[in-house]
């Protein structure tokens, strides 16, 4: 055990984690020759296309140091705020972390929040200054920031470059020297923490675990503590670039187990594996349940695909434990699921993965957040979508969720960022100068306001130099009203939203204008209206496509033309009674990009 080191890589988005992981794998000769490509660990097509890490990936390396052979288990983690849950799971399986900071960009918001997560779990932090080969790198200034943040000595910071490979051996030596070996008892009853799982069409569900106490052998009879299900360990092994079966996974090591599990609900991330014959006394303190921030309805385009969508979401949930879903139905769209996501990027990725990995065509409704609605008797009800709102006469008050947001930027952009936050009903909590010209601004903002386009706007007004991180803070009373969209007098429940009283008129008007562009013209007039209760606040009309019925009249009496027009008018009227308006998928998405 004293030759095992478990560590993860944490950093802000785009600070070069995956590139540095490639160099570590190359220098320890774990991956060589034809397997060596950029972003080795990012095995999803989506990750390669966008150049981001979505899943954390575990891989085992061998490294010789001072004549002794060491086993290093590396977990590469995502940097985007929407995937911070992946980071918390990886941290639980490690004893140390490489904190990577870009020498050209310095410390950013996600660097700080991931660091705090690692410190809460008592991990040994090794600071690494990456990308020092860049001409715009400022190693001295960024080192000052790291020393100020971590309180470490200047000589403890390792200068490296994932591109040229400089400093990689220093990092490997530091991992062996500074990170402590796992503390577990090899003779105690088996206790293994599941930190990830994947679905394989041939082998069933494969769970990745870290052995905290005891050891697990092939053929053992094991039990999953939370689900209380019992299995045979058909195959156990370690995670190289592919899975490598072994006879035993020892104490402190990271590995996988295949036991022919078919039902995805039976494997829960954060669960404990133990032996049936000699169980452990209590489960390992796992992860907290993840709290989704954004809710949206996901409906199959073809209603017969409802069951396929359910099984696709279950398989996706194995791989992405932060996705939550429950069935719901809508008048306009039929049966579907209400899904909880950690953010808009997460929602976009899930939609994309459903399409690519499971061939599911889905419609996604306008994202919203959950509210606490109190009735006149003081009873509280959690409402996830506007359709679940009680009658306005029964509501006493509505509480909406607020987040504590931290924006780190350079002092040049303070003005526009403050204007943006105030426009989103934010209240300034405090403002700290981190170093020279870098400032951290902390705001309390309603979650409903940042759900749609806050992050994109923040990036554009700060020219990409503001980083954003947030966590749930509390619920506060708010003047919220339900805004309905009516097509020819029929409400479309998938387009209704809960919005603040002050924004309602403006939002309703913009929504009607946008829908007028997107809904195709029909044979009859289509009225698009925005309504609050019974009061119509905005209207647009899509004019009918008309055939010129009087074309065959050459001059002659006006009454003959009038007769033909009246006949057409009757036909249009009858058509309006039976005709229905199809709302295209891009209309649902356009609501997000109203500006």
Coordinates of C-alpha atoms in Angstrom, one line a residue:
X1 CA 0.0 0.0 0.0
X2 CA 2.8 2.4 0.7
X3 CA 3.6 2.4 -3.0
X4 CA 0.1 3.6 -4.1
X5 CA -0.7 7.3 -4.8
X6 CA -4.2 8.4 -5.7
X7 CA -4.5 12.0 -7.0
X8 CA -6.7 14.1 -9.3
X9 CA -6.2 17.2 -11.4
X10 CA -8.3 20.3 -10.6
X11 CA -8.3 23.6 -12.4
X12 CA -10.5 26.3 -14.0
X13 CA -11.9 25.5 -17.5
X14 CA -9.2 25.6 -20.2
X15 CA -6.1 25.8 -18.0
X16 CA -4.6 22.8 -19.7
X17 CA -5.5 19.8 -17.4
X18 CA -6.1 17.3 -20.2
X19 CA -2.9 18.2 -22.0
X20 CA -0.9 17.9 -18.9
X21 CA -2.5 14.5 -18.2
X22 CA -1.4 13.4 -21.7
X23 CA 2.2 14.3 -20.8
X24 CA 2.0 12.4 -17.5
X25 CA 0.8 9.3 -19.4
X26 CA 3.4 9.7 -22.1
X27 CA 6.3 10.2 -19.6
X28 CA 5.3 7.2 -17.5
X29 CA 5.0 5.1 -20.7
X30 CA 1.4 4.2 -19.9
X31 CA 0.3 5.3 -23.3
X32 CA 2.7 5.1 -26.3
X33 CA 2.9 5.0 -30.0
X34 CA -0.4 4.9 -31.9
X35 CA -2.5 5.5 -28.8
X36 CA -0.9 8.8 -28.1
X37 CA -3.2 11.6 -29.3
X38 CA -4.3 14.9 -27.9
X39 CA -6.8 14.6 -25.0
X40 CA -6.2 10.8 -24.6
X41 CA -8.6 10.6 -21.7
X42 CA -11.5 12.4 -23.3
X43 CA -13.0 9.5 -25.1
X44 CA -16.4 11.0 -26.0
X45 CA -16.7 12.6 -29.5
X46 CA -18.4 15.6 -27.9
X47 CA -15.4 16.2 -25.6
X48 CA -13.0 16.3 -28.5
X49 CA -15.2 18.5 -30.7
X50 CA -15.7 21.1 -28.0
X51 CA -12.3 20.7 -26.4
X52 CA -13.8 20.4 -22.9
X53 CA -13.8 17.5 -20.4
X54 CA -17.3 16.4 -19.4
X55 CA -16.6 13.2 -17.5
X56 CA -13.8 12.5 -15.0
X57 CA -11.6 9.7 -16.2
X58 CA -9.5 7.4 -14.0
X59 CA -6.3 5.7 -15.3
X60 CA -3.4 3.9 -13.6
X61 CA 0.3 4.6 -14.2
X62 CA 3.5 2.9 -13.1
X63 CA 6.4 5.2 -12.2
X64 CA 9.9 4.3 -10.9
X65 CA 11.3 6.7 -8.3
X66 CA 14.7 6.2 -6.4
X67 CA 14.8 2.5 -7.6
X68 CA 11.3 1.7 -6.3
X69 CA 8.1 1.0 -8.4
X70 CA 5.1 3.2 -7.6
X71 CA 1.5 2.9 -8.7
X72 CA -0.2 6.2 -9.5
X73 CA -3.9 6.4 -10.0
X74 CA -4.8 9.7 -11.8
X75 CA -8.3 11.1 -12.2
X76 CA -8.6 13.9 -14.7
X77 CA -11.6 16.1 -13.9
X78 CA -13.8 18.7 -15.8
X79 CA -13.2 22.4 -15.2
X80 CA -16.6 23.9 -16.2
X81 CA -18.9 25.0 -13.3
X82 CA -21.8 22.8 -14.7
X83 CA -19.7 19.6 -14.1
X84 CA -18.4 20.4 -10.6
X85 CA -20.3 17.4 -9.2
X86 CA -17.9 15.2 -11.2
X87 CA -15.0 16.9 -9.4
X88 CA -16.5 16.3 -6.0
X89 CA -16.8 12.6 -6.7
X90 CA -13.2 12.4 -8.0
X91 CA -11.9 14.2 -4.9
X92 CA -13.6 11.6 -2.7
X93 CA -11.4 8.8 -4.3
X94 CA -8.1 10.7 -3.8
X95 CA -5.5 11.7 -1.2
X96 CA -4.0 14.5 -3.1
X97 CA -4.6 17.0 -6.0
X98 CA -2.6 18.9 -8.6
X99 CA -4.0 22.4 -8.6
X100 CA -3.2 23.7 -12.1
X101 CA -3.1 27.5 -12.8
X102 CA -2.6 29.0 -16.3
X103 CA 0.5 31.2 -16.2
X104 CA -1.2 33.6 -18.7
X105 CA -4.6 33.9 -17.0
X106 CA -3.9 33.5 -13.3
X107 CA -6.4 32.3 -10.7
X108 CA -10.0 32.2 -11.8
X109 CA -13.3 31.5 -10.0
X110 CA -13.5 27.7 -10.6
X111 CA -9.8 27.3 -9.5
X112 CA -10.9 28.7 -6.1
X113 CA -14.1 26.7 -5.7
X114 CA -12.4 23.4 -6.7
X115 CA -9.6 24.2 -4.3
X116 CA -12.0 24.7 -1.4
X117 CA -13.7 21.4 -2.2
X118 CA -10.3 19.6 -2.1
X119 CA -9.3 21.3 1.2
X120 CA -12.6 20.3 2.8
X121 CA -11.6 16.6 2.1
X122 CA -8.1 17.1 3.6
X123 CA -6.2 16.6 0.3
X124 CA -2.6 17.4 -0.1
X125 CA -2.4 20.2 -2.7
X126 CA 0.5 20.5 -5.2
X127 CA 0.4 23.8 -7.0
X128 CA 1.4 23.7 -10.7
X129 CA 2.0 26.7 -12.9
X130 CA 1.1 25.5 -16.4
X131 CA 1.7 27.0 -19.9
X132 CA 4.9 28.8 -18.9
X133 CA 6.1 28.5 -22.5
X134 CA 3.5 31.0 -23.7
X135 CA 4.9 34.4 -24.7
X136 CA 2.2 36.2 -22.7
X137 CA 2.9 34.1 -19.5
X138 CA 3.4 36.1 -16.3
X139 CA 4.9 33.5 -14.0
X140 CA 6.0 35.9 -11.2
X141 CA 2.7 37.6 -10.8
X142 CA 0.7 34.4 -11.0
X143 CA 3.0 32.8 -8.4
X144 CA 2.3 35.7 -6.1
X145 CA -1.5 35.0 -6.5
X146 CA -0.9 31.3 -5.7
X147 CA 1.2 32.0 -2.6
X148 CA -1.5 34.5 -1.4
X149 CA -4.3 31.9 -2.0
X150 CA -2.6 28.8 -0.6
X151 CA -0.2 30.2 1.9
X152 CA 2.5 27.9 0.5
X153 CA 6.2 28.6 -0.1
X154 CA 7.2 30.0 -3.4
X155 CA 9.6 27.0 -4.1
X156 CA 6.7 24.5 -3.6
X157 CA 5.1 25.8 -6.9
X158 CA 6.2 23.6 -9.9
X159 CA 6.6 25.4 -13.2
X160 CA 5.5 23.2 -16.1
X161 CA 4.2 23.1 -19.7
X162 CA 1.8 20.5 -21.0
X163 CA 2.8 21.4 -24.5
X164 CA 6.6 21.1 -24.3
X165 CA 6.7 18.6 -21.4
X166 CA 8.8 20.9 -19.2
X167 CA 8.5 20.1 -15.4
X168 CA 6.5 16.8 -15.9
X169 CA 9.1 14.7 -14.0
X170 CA 9.1 17.3 -11.2
X171 CA 5.3 16.8 -10.9
X172 CA 5.6 13.0 -10.8
X173 CA 8.4 13.2 -8.2
X174 CA 6.2 15.7 -6.1
X175 CA 3.2 13.3 -6.3
X176 CA 5.4 10.5 -4.9
X177 CA 7.1 12.6 -2.2
X178 CA 4.2 14.9 -1.0
X179 CA 1.0 12.9 -1.4
X180 CA 0.5 10.4 1.4
X181 CA -0.3 6.8 0.6
X182 CA -3.9 5.6 1.3
X183 CA -4.7 4.9 4.9
X184 CA -6.7 1.7 5.1
X185 CA -6.6 -1.7 6.8
X186 CA -6.0 -4.5 4.4
X187 CA -7.2 -7.1 6.9
X188 CA -10.5 -5.3 7.8
X189 CA -13.8 -6.2 6.2
X190 CA -14.2 -5.0 2.6
X191 CA -15.3 -1.3 2.2
X192 CA -15.2 0.1 -1.3
X193 CA -16.6 3.4 -2.4
X194 CA -18.3 3.6 -5.9
X195 CA -17.3 6.8 -7.5
X196 CA -18.5 6.2 -11.1
X197 CA -20.3 3.7 -13.3
X198 CA -20.8 3.1 -17.0
X199 CA -23.3 1.1 -19.1
X200 CA -22.0 -1.6 -21.5
X201 CA -24.4 -3.2 -23.9
X202 CA -22.8 -6.7 -23.5
X203 CA -21.5 -6.8 -19.9
X204 CA -24.2 -4.8 -18.1
X205 CA -23.3 -2.1 -15.6
X206 CA -19.6 -1.6 -14.7
X207 CA -19.0 0.2 -11.4
X208 CA -15.7 2.0 -10.7
X209 CA -14.6 1.9 -7.0
X210 CA -11.9 2.8 -4.6
X211 CA -11.0 0.2 -1.9
X212 CA -10.9 1.9 1.4
X213 CA -10.4 -1.1 3.7
X214 CA -9.9 -4.8 2.9
X215 CA -9.6 -6.2 -0.6
X216 CA -11.8 -7.7 -3.3
X217 CA -11.1 -10.8 -5.4
X218 CA -12.6 -12.3 -8.5
X219 CA -15.5 -14.6 -7.7
X220 CA -16.2 -13.0 -4.3
X221 CA -19.9 -12.7 -3.2
X222 CA -20.5 -9.0 -2.6
X223 CA -23.3 -6.7 -1.5
X224 CA -24.1 -3.1 -2.3
X225 CA -25.0 -1.5 1.0
X226 CA -27.5 1.2 -0.1
X227 CA -29.5 -0.9 -2.5
X228 CA -29.0 -4.1 -0.4
X229 CA -28.5 -6.2 -3.6
X230 CA -26.1 -9.1 -3.7
X231 CA -23.9 -10.2 -6.6
X232 CA -21.0 -12.3 -7.7
X233 CA -17.8 -10.4 -8.7
X234 CA -17.5 -12.0 -12.2
X235 CA -14.5 -9.8 -13.0
X236 CA -12.5 -7.2 -11.1
X237 CA -9.5 -5.3 -12.4
X238 CA -7.7 -2.0 -12.7
X239 CA -8.2 0.9 -15.1
X240 CA -5.4 1.3 -17.6
X241 CA -6.3 3.0 -21.0
X242 CA -8.7 0.0 -21.3
X243 CA -9.9 -2.2 -18.4
X244 CA -7.3 -4.8 -17.3
X245 CA -8.7 -7.8 -15.4
X246 CA -6.7 -8.9 -12.3
X247 CA -7.2 -11.6 -9.7
X248 CA -7.5 -9.0 -6.8
X249 CA -7.8 -5.3 -6.2
X250 CA -6.0 -4.5 -3.0
X251 CA -6.5 -1.9 -0.3
X252 CA -6.1 1.7 -1.3
X253 CA -6.3 0.9 -5.0
X254 CA -8.8 2.0 -7.7
X255 CA -10.5 -0.5 -9.9
X256 CA -13.7 -1.8 -11.6
X257 CA -16.2 -4.6 -11.0
X258 CA -18.4 -6.4 -13.5
X259 CA -21.2 -8.5 -11.9
X260 CA -23.8 -8.7 -14.6
X261 CA -26.1 -5.9 -13.2
X262 CA -28.9 -5.1 -15.6
X263 CA -31.0 -2.6 -13.7
X264 CA -29.5 0.9 -13.5
X265 CA -31.3 1.8 -10.3
X266 CA -29.3 -0.8 -8.4
X267 CA -25.9 1.0 -8.8
X268 CA -25.8 4.4 -7.0
X269 CA -22.7 6.6 -7.1
X270 CA -21.5 7.0 -3.5
X271 CA -22.6 3.5 -2.4
X272 CA -20.4 1.1 -0.5
X273 CA -19.5 -2.4 -1.7
X274 CA -18.8 -5.1 1.0
X275 CA -18.6 -8.9 1.3
X276 CA -21.7 -10.9 2.2
X277 CA -19.9 -13.3 4.5
X278 CA -18.0 -10.6 6.4
X279 CA -19.8 -7.2 6.0
X280 CA -18.4 -3.9 7.2
X281 CA -20.2 -2.3 10.1
X282 CA -21.2 0.9 8.4
X283 CA -21.2 2.4 4.9
X284 CA -18.6 5.0 3.9
X285 CA -19.7 8.6 4.2
X286 CA -20.6 9.1 0.5
X287 CA -21.4 12.2 -1.4
X288 CA -24.3 14.6 -0.7
X289 CA -27.2 14.3 -3.0
X290 CA -26.8 16.6 -6.0
X291 CA -29.0 19.6 -6.2
X292 CA -30.2 20.4 -9.8
X293 CA -30.2 24.1 -10.5
X294 CA -32.2 24.2 -13.8
X295 CA -35.3 22.2 -14.7
X296 CA -36.6 21.6 -18.2
X297 CA -39.2 19.2 -19.8
X298 CA -37.7 16.6 -22.2
X299 CA -40.3 15.1 -24.5
X300 CA -40.0 12.5 -27.3
X301 CA -41.0 13.9 -30.7
X302 CA -42.9 10.7 -31.4
X303 CA -45.1 9.8 -28.4
X304 CA -44.5 6.1 -28.9
X305 CA -40.8 6.6 -28.0
X306 CA -41.7 7.4 -24.3
X307 CA -40.3 4.1 -22.9
X308 CA -37.2 4.3 -25.1
X309 CA -36.6 7.8 -23.7
X310 CA -36.9 6.4 -20.2
X311 CA -34.3 3.7 -20.7
X312 CA -32.0 6.1 -22.5
X313 CA -32.2 8.6 -19.5
X314 CA -31.5 5.7 -17.1
X315 CA -28.4 4.6 -18.9
X316 CA -27.2 8.2 -19.2
X317 CA -27.8 8.7 -15.5
X318 CA -25.4 5.9 -14.7
X319 CA -22.6 7.8 -16.5
X320 CA -23.8 11.2 -15.2
X321 CA -25.1 11.0 -11.7
X322 CA -26.0 14.7 -11.6
X323 CA -28.9 14.2 -14.0
X324 CA -32.3 13.7 -12.3
X325 CA -35.6 13.1 -14.0
X326 CA -39.3 12.2 -13.2
X327 CA -42.2 11.6 -15.5
X328 CA -44.7 14.4 -16.3
X329 CA -47.2 15.1 -19.0
X330 CA -48.1 18.2 -21.0
X331 CA -51.2 19.1 -23.0
X332 CA -49.2 20.2 -26.0
X333 CA -46.4 17.6 -26.0
X334 CA -47.9 14.4 -24.5
X335 CA -45.8 12.3 -22.1
X336 CA -42.2 13.1 -21.2
X337 CA -39.8 13.8 -18.3
X338 CA -39.0 16.7 -16.1
X339 CA -35.2 16.7 -15.9
X340 CA -33.0 18.5 -13.5
X341 CA -29.6 19.8 -14.8
X342 CA -26.7 21.6 -13.1
X343 CA -26.7 24.4 -15.7
X344 CA -27.4 25.3 -19.3
X345 CA -24.2 23.7 -20.7
X346 CA -25.1 20.5 -18.9
X347 CA -28.6 20.6 -20.4
X348 CA -27.1 21.1 -23.9
X349 CA -24.7 18.2 -23.5
X350 CA -27.4 15.8 -22.2
X351 CA -29.6 16.7 -25.2
X352 CA -26.7 16.1 -27.6
X353 CA -25.8 12.8 -25.9
X354 CA -29.4 11.5 -26.1
X355 CA -29.2 12.2 -29.8
X356 CA -25.8 10.7 -30.5
X357 CA -25.6 7.8 -28.2
X358 CA -29.3 6.7 -28.1
X359 CA -30.7 8.1 -31.4
X360 CA -33.4 9.9 -29.4
X361 CA -35.0 13.0 -31.0
X362 CA -36.4 15.1 -28.2
X363 CA -38.1 18.5 -27.7
X364 CA -36.8 20.5 -24.7
X365 CA -39.1 23.1 -23.1
X366 CA -38.0 26.5 -21.6
X367 CA -35.7 25.9 -18.7
X368 CA -36.8 27.1 -15.3
X369 CA -36.0 26.6 -11.6
X370 CA -38.0 25.3 -8.6
X371 CA -40.1 27.7 -6.4
X372 CA -41.7 27.3 -3.0
X373 CA -45.3 28.3 -3.2
X374 CA -47.2 29.0 0.1
X375 CA -51.0 28.9 0.2
X376 CA -53.3 31.0 2.5
X377 CA -53.1 28.2 5.2
X378 CA -49.3 28.3 5.3
X379 CA -48.8 25.0 3.4
X380 CA -45.7 24.9 1.2
X381 CA -45.5 23.2 -2.2
X382 CA -42.4 22.9 -4.4
X383 CA -43.3 23.9 -8.0
X384 CA -40.9 23.0 -10.8
X385 CA -42.9 24.2 -13.8
X386 CA -45.6 26.9 -14.3
X387 CA -48.3 24.4 -15.0
X388 CA -48.1 23.1 -11.4
X389 CA -48.9 26.6 -10.0
X390 CA -52.2 26.8 -8.0
X391 CA -54.8 29.4 -8.8
X392 CA -53.6 33.0 -8.1
X393 CA -56.4 33.5 -5.6
X394 CA -55.1 30.6 -3.4
X395 CA -51.4 31.8 -3.3
X396 CA -50.2 33.7 -0.3
X397 CA -46.6 34.2 -1.5
X398 CA -43.9 32.6 -3.7
X399 CA -40.3 32.2 -2.6
X400 CA -37.6 31.9 -5.2
X401 CA -34.1 30.5 -4.9
X402 CA -31.2 32.9 -4.6
X403 CA -27.6 32.0 -5.3
X404 CA -24.4 33.5 -4.0
X405 CA -22.4 34.3 -7.2
X406 CA -18.6 35.0 -7.3
X407 CA -17.3 36.8 -10.3
X408 CA -13.5 37.2 -10.7
X409 CA -12.4 39.8 -13.3
X410 CA -9.9 42.5 -14.0
X411 CA -10.8 46.0 -12.6
X412 CA -11.4 47.4 -16.1
X413 CA -14.8 45.5 -16.4
X414 CA -16.2 46.2 -12.9
X415 CA -18.8 48.8 -14.3
X416 CA -20.4 46.7 -17.0
X417 CA -20.5 43.6 -14.8
X418 CA -22.2 45.5 -12.0
X419 CA -24.8 46.9 -14.4
X420 CA -25.5 43.4 -15.7
X421 CA -25.9 42.0 -12.1
X422 CA -28.2 44.9 -11.1
X423 CA -30.3 44.3 -14.2
X424 CA -30.7 40.7 -13.1
X425 CA -32.1 42.0 -9.7
X426 CA -28.8 41.2 -7.9
X427 CA -27.6 42.7 -4.6
X428 CA -24.0 43.4 -4.0
X429 CA -22.6 41.5 -1.0
X430 CA -18.9 42.6 -1.1
X431 CA -16.0 43.3 -3.3
X432 CA -12.5 42.0 -2.6
X433 CA -9.2 42.9 -4.4
X434 CA -7.3 39.7 -4.8
X435 CA -4.1 41.2 -6.3
X436 CA -3.1 44.2 -8.4
X437 CA -5.9 44.6 -10.9
X438 CA -7.9 41.4 -10.1
X439 CA -11.2 41.8 -8.2
X440 CA -13.7 39.3 -6.8
X441 CA -17.3 40.6 -6.8
X442 CA -19.9 38.7 -4.8
X443 CA -23.6 39.1 -5.5
X444 CA -26.8 37.5 -4.4
X445 CA -28.9 36.9 -7.6
X446 CA -32.2 35.1 -8.1
X447 CA -31.4 31.7 -9.8
X448 CA -34.2 32.2 -12.3
X449 CA -32.4 35.3 -13.7
X450 CA -29.1 33.5 -14.4
X451 CA -30.6 30.4 -15.9
X452 CA -31.0 31.6 -19.4
X453 CA -28.3 33.9 -20.7
X454 CA -26.3 35.4 -17.8
X455 CA -23.1 33.4 -18.4
X456 CA -23.0 34.3 -22.1
X457 CA -23.6 38.0 -21.5
X458 CA -20.9 38.0 -18.7
X459 CA -18.4 36.5 -21.1
X460 CA -19.1 39.0 -23.9
X461 CA -19.0 42.2 -21.8
X462 CA -15.8 41.1 -20.1
X463 CA -14.2 39.9 -23.4
X464 CA -13.9 36.5 -21.8
X465 CA -11.9 37.8 -18.8
X466 CA -14.5 37.2 -16.1
X467 CA -14.9 33.8 -14.4
X468 CA -18.1 32.8 -12.7
X469 CA -19.0 30.4 -10.0
X470 CA -22.0 30.0 -7.8
X471 CA -23.7 28.0 -5.1
X472 CA -27.3 27.9 -3.7
X473 CA -27.8 30.4 -0.9
X474 CA -31.4 30.6 0.3
X475 CA -35.1 31.2 -0.7
X476 CA -36.6 34.7 -0.6
X477 CA -40.1 36.1 -1.3
X478 CA -40.6 37.5 -4.8
X479 CA -43.3 39.1 -6.9
X480 CA -43.6 36.4 -9.5
X481 CA -46.4 35.9 -12.0
X482 CA -47.2 33.3 -14.5
X483 CA -47.0 34.4 -18.2
X484 CA -49.0 32.3 -20.6
X485 CA -48.6 32.2 -24.4
X486 CA -51.9 31.6 -26.3
X487 CA -52.1 30.5 -30.0
X488 CA -55.6 31.3 -31.3
X489 CA -56.9 31.4 -27.7
X490 CA -55.4 28.0 -26.7
X491 CA -52.6 28.2 -24.1
X492 CA -49.4 26.4 -25.0
X493 CA -48.2 25.1 -21.6
X494 CA -44.7 24.3 -22.9
X495 CA -44.1 28.0 -23.5
X496 CA -45.5 29.4 -20.2
X497 CA -43.0 30.8 -17.8
X498 CA -42.8 32.2 -14.3
X499 CA -41.4 35.7 -14.4
X500 CA -40.9 38.7 -12.2
X501 CA -43.7 41.3 -12.3
X502 CA -41.4 44.1 -13.6
X503 CA -40.1 42.0 -16.5
X504 CA -43.5 40.5 -17.6
X505 CA -44.7 43.1 -20.1
X506 CA -41.4 43.4 -21.9
X507 CA -40.8 39.7 -21.9
X508 CA -44.3 38.9 -23.2
X509 CA -44.0 41.4 -26.1
X510 CA -40.6 40.1 -27.2
X511 CA -41.8 36.5 -27.0
X512 CA -44.8 37.3 -29.3
X513 CA -42.5 39.0 -31.8
X514 CA -40.1 36.1 -31.8
X515 CA -42.9 33.5 -32.3
X516 CA -44.3 35.5 -35.2
X517 CA -41.0 35.0 -37.0
X518 CA -40.8 31.3 -36.3
X519 CA -44.3 29.9 -36.6
X520 CA -45.0 29.1 -40.3
X521 CA -48.0 30.8 -42.0
X522 CA -51.3 28.8 -42.1
X523 CA -54.4 29.0 -44.3
X524 CA -56.0 31.1 -41.6
X525 CA -55.0 34.0 -39.3
X526 CA -53.0 32.9 -36.2
X527 CA -53.2 35.1 -33.2
X528 CA -50.3 35.0 -30.8
X529 CA -51.0 36.5 -27.4
X530 CA -49.2 36.8 -24.1
X531 CA -51.5 36.8 -21.1
X532 CA -51.2 37.2 -17.3
X533 CA -54.3 35.5 -16.0
X534 CA -57.2 36.9 -18.0
X535 CA -55.4 40.1 -19.1
X536 CA -53.8 40.1 -22.5
X537 CA -50.6 42.2 -22.5
X538 CA -49.2 41.6 -26.0
X539 CA -50.5 40.4 -29.4
X540 CA -49.1 39.6 -32.8
X541 CA -51.0 38.2 -35.8
X542 CA -49.7 35.9 -38.5
X543 CA -51.6 36.7 -41.6
X544 CA -53.2 33.9 -43.6
X545 CA -51.8 32.6 -46.8
X546 CA -54.5 33.5 -49.4
X547 CA -55.3 32.2 -52.8
X548 CA -56.6 34.9 -55.2
X549 CA -60.1 33.5 -55.8
X550 CA -61.2 36.6 -57.9
X551 CA -58.4 36.0 -60.5
X552 CA -60.9 34.4 -62.9
X553 CA -63.3 37.4 -62.9
X554 CA -62.5 39.7 -65.8
X555 CA -64.2 43.0 -64.9
X556 CA -67.9 42.4 -64.6
X557 CA -70.2 43.1 -61.6
X558 CA -68.7 43.6 -58.1
X559 CA -71.4 41.4 -56.5
X560 CA -69.9 38.4 -58.3
X561 CA -66.4 39.1 -56.8
X562 CA -68.0 39.6 -53.4
X563 CA -69.8 36.3 -53.6
X564 CA -66.5 34.4 -54.2
X565 CA -64.8 36.3 -51.3
X566 CA -67.6 35.5 -48.9
X567 CA -67.4 31.9 -49.9
X568 CA -63.7 31.9 -49.2
X569 CA -64.3 33.6 -45.9
X570 CA -66.7 30.9 -44.8
X571 CA -64.1 28.2 -45.7
X572 CA -61.4 30.0 -43.7
X573 CA -63.7 30.2 -40.7
X574 CA -64.5 26.5 -40.8
X575 CA -60.8 25.7 -41.3
X576 CA -59.9 27.8 -38.2
X577 CA -62.2 25.6 -36.1
X578 CA -60.4 22.4 -37.1
X579 CA -57.0 23.6 -37.9
X580 CA -54.2 23.5 -35.3
X581 CA -50.9 25.3 -35.2
X582 CA -47.7 23.2 -35.0
X583 CA -45.0 25.0 -32.9
X584 CA -41.6 24.1 -34.3
X585 CA -38.7 22.9 -32.0
X586 CA -36.6 26.0 -32.8
X587 CA -39.4 28.2 -31.3
X588 CA -38.8 26.6 -27.9
X589 CA -35.1 27.2 -28.1
X590 CA -35.4 30.7 -29.4
X591 CA -37.1 31.8 -26.2
X592 CA -33.6 31.3 -24.6
X593 CA -31.9 33.6 -27.0
X594 CA -34.5 36.5 -27.0
X595 CA -31.8 39.2 -27.0

